[in-house]
mmCIF file of C-alpha atoms in Angstrom:
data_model
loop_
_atom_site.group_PDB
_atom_site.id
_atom_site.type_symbol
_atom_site.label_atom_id
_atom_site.label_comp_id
_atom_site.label_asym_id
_atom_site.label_seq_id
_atom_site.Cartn_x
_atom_site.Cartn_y
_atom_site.Cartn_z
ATOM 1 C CA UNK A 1 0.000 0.000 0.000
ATOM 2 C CA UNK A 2 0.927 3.723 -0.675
ATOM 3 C CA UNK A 3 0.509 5.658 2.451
ATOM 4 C CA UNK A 4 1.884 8.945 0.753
ATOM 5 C CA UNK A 5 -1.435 9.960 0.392
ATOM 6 C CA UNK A 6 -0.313 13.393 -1.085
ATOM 7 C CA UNK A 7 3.592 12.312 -1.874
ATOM 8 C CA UNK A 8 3.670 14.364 -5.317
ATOM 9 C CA UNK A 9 3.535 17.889 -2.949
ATOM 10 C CA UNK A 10 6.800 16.251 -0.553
ATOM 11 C CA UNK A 11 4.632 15.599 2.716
ATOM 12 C CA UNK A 12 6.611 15.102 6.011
ATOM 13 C CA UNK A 13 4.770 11.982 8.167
ATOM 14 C CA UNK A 14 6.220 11.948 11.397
ATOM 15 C CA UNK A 15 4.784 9.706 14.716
ATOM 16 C CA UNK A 16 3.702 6.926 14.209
ATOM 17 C CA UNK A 17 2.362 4.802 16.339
ATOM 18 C CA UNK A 18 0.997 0.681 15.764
ATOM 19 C CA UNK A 19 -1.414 -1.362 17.793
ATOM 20 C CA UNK A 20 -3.296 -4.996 16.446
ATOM 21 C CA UNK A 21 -6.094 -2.984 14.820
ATOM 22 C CA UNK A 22 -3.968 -0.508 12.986
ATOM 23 C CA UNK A 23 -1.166 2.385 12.077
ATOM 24 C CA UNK A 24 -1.953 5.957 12.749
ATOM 25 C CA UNK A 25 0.552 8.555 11.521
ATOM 26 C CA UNK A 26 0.486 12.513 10.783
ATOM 27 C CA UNK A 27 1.193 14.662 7.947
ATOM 28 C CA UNK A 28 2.783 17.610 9.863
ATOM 29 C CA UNK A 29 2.089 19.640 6.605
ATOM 30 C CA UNK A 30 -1.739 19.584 6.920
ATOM 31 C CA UNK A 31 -1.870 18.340 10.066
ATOM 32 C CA UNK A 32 -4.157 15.410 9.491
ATOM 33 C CA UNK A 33 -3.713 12.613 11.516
ATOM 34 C CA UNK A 34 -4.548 8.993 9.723
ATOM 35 C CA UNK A 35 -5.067 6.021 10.788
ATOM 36 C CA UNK A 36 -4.356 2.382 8.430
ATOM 37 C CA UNK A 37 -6.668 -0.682 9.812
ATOM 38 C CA UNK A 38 -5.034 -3.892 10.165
ATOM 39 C CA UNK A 39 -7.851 -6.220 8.992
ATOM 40 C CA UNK A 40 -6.620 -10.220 9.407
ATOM 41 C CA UNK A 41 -2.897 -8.584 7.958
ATOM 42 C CA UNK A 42 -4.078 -6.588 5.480
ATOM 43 C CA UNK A 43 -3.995 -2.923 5.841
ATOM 44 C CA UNK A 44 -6.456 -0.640 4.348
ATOM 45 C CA UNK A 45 -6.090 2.693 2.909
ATOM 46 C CA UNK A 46 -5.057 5.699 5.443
ATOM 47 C CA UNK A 47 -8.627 7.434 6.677
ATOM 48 C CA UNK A 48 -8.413 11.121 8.005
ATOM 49 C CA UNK A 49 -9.145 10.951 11.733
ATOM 50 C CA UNK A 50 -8.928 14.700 12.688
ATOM 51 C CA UNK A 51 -6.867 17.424 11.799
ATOM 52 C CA UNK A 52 -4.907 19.070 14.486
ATOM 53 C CA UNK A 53 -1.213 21.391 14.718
ATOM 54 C CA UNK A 54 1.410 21.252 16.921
ATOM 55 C CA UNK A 55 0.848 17.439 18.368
ATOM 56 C CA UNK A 56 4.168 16.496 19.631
ATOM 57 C CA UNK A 57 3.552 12.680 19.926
ATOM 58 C CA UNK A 58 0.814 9.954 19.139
ATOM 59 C CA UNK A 59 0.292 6.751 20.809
ATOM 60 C CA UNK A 60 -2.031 4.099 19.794
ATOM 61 C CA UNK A 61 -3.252 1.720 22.849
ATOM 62 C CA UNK A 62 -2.449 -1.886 22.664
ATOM 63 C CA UNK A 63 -5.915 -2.923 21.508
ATOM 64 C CA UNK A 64 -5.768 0.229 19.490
ATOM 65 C CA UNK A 65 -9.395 1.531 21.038
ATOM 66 C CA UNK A 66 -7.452 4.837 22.354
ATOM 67 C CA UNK A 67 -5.461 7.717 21.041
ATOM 68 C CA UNK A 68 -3.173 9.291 23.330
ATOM 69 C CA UNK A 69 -2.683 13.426 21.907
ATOM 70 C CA UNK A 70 0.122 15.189 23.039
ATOM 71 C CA UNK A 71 0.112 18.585 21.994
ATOM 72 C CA UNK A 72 1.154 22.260 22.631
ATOM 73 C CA UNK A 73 -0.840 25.316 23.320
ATOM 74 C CA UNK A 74 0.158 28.244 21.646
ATOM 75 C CA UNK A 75 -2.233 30.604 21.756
ATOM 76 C CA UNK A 76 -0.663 30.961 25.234
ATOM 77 C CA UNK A 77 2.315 33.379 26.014
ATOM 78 C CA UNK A 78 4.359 30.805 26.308
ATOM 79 C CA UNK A 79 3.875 27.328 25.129
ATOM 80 C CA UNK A 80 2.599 24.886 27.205
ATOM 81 C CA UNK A 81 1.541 20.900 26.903
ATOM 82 C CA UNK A 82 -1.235 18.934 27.034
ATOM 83 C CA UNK A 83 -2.838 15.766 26.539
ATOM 84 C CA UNK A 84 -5.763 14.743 24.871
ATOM 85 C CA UNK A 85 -7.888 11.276 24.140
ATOM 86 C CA UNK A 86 -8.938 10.013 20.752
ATOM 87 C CA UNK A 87 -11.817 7.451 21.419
ATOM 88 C CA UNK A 88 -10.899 5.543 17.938
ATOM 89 C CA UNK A 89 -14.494 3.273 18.607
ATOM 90 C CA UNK A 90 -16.584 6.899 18.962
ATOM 91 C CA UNK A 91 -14.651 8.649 17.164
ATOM 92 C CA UNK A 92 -14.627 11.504 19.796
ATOM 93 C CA UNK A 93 -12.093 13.287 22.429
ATOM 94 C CA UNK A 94 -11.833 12.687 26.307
ATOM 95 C CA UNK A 95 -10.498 16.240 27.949
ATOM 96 C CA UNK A 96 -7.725 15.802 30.604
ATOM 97 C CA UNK A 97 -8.321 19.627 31.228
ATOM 98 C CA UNK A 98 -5.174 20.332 32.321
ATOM 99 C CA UNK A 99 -2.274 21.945 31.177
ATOM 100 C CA UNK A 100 1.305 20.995 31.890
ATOM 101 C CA UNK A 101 1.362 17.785 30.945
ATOM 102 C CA UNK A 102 3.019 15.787 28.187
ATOM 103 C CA UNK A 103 4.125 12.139 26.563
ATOM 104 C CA UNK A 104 0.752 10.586 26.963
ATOM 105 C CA UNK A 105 0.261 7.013 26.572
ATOM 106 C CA UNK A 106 -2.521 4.411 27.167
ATOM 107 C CA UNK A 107 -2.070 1.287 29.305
ATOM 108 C CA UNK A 108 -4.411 -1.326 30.044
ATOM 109 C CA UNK A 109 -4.490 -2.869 33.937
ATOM 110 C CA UNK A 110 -7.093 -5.241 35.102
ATOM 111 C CA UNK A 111 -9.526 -4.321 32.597
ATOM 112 C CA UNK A 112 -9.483 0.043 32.302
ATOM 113 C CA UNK A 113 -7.495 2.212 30.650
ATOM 114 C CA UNK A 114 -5.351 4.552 31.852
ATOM 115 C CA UNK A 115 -3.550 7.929 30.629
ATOM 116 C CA UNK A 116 -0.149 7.791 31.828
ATOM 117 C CA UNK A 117 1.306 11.311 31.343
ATOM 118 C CA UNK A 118 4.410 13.410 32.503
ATOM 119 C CA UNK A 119 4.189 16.661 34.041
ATOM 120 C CA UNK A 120 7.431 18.855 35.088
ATOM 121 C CA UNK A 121 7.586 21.631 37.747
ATOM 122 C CA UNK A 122 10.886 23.429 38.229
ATOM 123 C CA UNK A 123 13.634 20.957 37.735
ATOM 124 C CA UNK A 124 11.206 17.431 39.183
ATOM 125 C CA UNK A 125 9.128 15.465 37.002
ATOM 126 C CA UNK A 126 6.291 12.928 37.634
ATOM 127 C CA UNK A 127 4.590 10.461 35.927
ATOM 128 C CA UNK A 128 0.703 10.964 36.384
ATOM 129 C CA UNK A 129 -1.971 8.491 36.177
ATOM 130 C CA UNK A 130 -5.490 8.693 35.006
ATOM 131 C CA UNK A 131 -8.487 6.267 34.942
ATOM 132 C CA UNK A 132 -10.049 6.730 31.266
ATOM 133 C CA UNK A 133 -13.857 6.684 31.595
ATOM 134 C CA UNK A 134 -16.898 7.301 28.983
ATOM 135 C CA UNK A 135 -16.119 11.042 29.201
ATOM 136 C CA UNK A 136 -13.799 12.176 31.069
ATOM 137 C CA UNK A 137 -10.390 10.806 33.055
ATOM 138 C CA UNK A 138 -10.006 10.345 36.736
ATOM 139 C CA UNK A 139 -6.687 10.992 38.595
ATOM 140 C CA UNK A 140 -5.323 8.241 40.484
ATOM 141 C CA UNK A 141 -1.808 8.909 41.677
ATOM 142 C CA UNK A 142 1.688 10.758 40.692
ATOM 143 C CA UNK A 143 5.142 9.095 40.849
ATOM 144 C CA UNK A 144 7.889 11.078 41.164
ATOM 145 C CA UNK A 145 11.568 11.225 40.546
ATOM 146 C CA UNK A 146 14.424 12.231 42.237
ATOM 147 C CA UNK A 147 14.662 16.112 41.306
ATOM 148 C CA UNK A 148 17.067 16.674 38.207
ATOM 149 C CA UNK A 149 16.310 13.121 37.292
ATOM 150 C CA UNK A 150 13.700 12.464 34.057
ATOM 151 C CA UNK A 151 11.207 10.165 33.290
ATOM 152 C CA UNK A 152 9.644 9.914 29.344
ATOM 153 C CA UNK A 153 8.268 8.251 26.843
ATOM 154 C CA UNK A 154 5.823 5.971 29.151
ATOM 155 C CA UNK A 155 4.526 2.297 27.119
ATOM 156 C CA UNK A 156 2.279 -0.297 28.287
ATOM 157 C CA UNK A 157 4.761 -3.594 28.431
ATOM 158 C CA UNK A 158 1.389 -6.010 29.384
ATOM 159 C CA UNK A 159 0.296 -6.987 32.478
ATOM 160 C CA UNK A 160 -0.132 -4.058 34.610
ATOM 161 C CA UNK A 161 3.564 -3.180 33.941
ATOM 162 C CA UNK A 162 5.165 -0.173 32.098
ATOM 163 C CA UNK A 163 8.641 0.875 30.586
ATOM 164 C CA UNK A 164 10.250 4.373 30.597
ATOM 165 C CA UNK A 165 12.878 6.509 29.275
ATOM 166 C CA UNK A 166 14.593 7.231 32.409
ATOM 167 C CA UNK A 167 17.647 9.648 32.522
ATOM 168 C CA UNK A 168 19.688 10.344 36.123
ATOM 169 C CA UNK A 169 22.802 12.406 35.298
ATOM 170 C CA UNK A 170 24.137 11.721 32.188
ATOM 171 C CA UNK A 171 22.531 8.069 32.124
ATOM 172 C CA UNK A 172 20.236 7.108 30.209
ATOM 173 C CA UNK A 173 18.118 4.027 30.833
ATOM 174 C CA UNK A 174 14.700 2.117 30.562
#
């Protein structure tokens, strides 16, 4: 398949992000965001999901039913991130309503789904959790880090269990 939807004009895709039901991907040119279904190994043709600038990372969950957004506000002063929710079944967003935070991801524990996200004040950074629900996400609890040290980059590694980009000094680890 040709996912260079509009190749002939030199497109940039950029984040992509894979799950069992699919691809999604953006064209940081026109900012759509597609998403390629996986149907029994065959993948379809890329379908527009929504069209949004200055995302900074997708992430697909494992089953591929949520979207994790992360994005900047600029209509701000200063930039700021935030996260949003794609429900890819309703085909509609889930608010975190906060700003500040930033490499979202979906995990699945037990049954839910939850928005792991990071959020940085000063020089200390925590990794937040959030129960996803119909319409909106819960907070459950913050980890954080020793201050200077950095967590990123959050994925669900199965069974209740995630991995991170973890840097402490000059080392960098998962």
């Amino acid at each position: 398949s040709d996912f260079s939807i509009q190749n002939k004009r030199g497109s940039v895709y950029e984040m992509l992000s894979g799950s069992a039901s699919g691809l999604v991907y953006q064209d940081t040119q026109s900012g759509n965001v597609y998403f390629v279904a996986n149907k029994n190994g065959n993948l379809s043709k890329p379908k527009v999901l929504f069209n949004m600038s200055a995302v900074s990372s997708l992430k697909l969950s494992q089953d591929g039913r949520y979207l994790a957004v992360s994005y900047y506000v600029v209509n701000a002063a200063a930039y700021k991130t935030s996260v949003r929710i794609f429900d890819m079944e309703k085909s509609s967003w889930i608010e975190l309503g906060k700003n500040g935070y930033r490499d979202g991801s979906i995990v699945m524990n037990d049954g839910s789904y939850y928005l792991l996200a990071v959020r940085t004040q000063g020089q200390c950074s925590f990794l937040s959790s959030f129960r996803i629900g119909e319409k909106s996400v819960e907070f459950v609890r913050e980890l954080s880090v020793p201050r200077g040290d950095m967590i990123m980059s959050a994925v669900d590694a199965g069974q209740g269990k995630i991995a991170t980009i973890y840097k402490n000094g000059l080392t960098w680890s998962i």
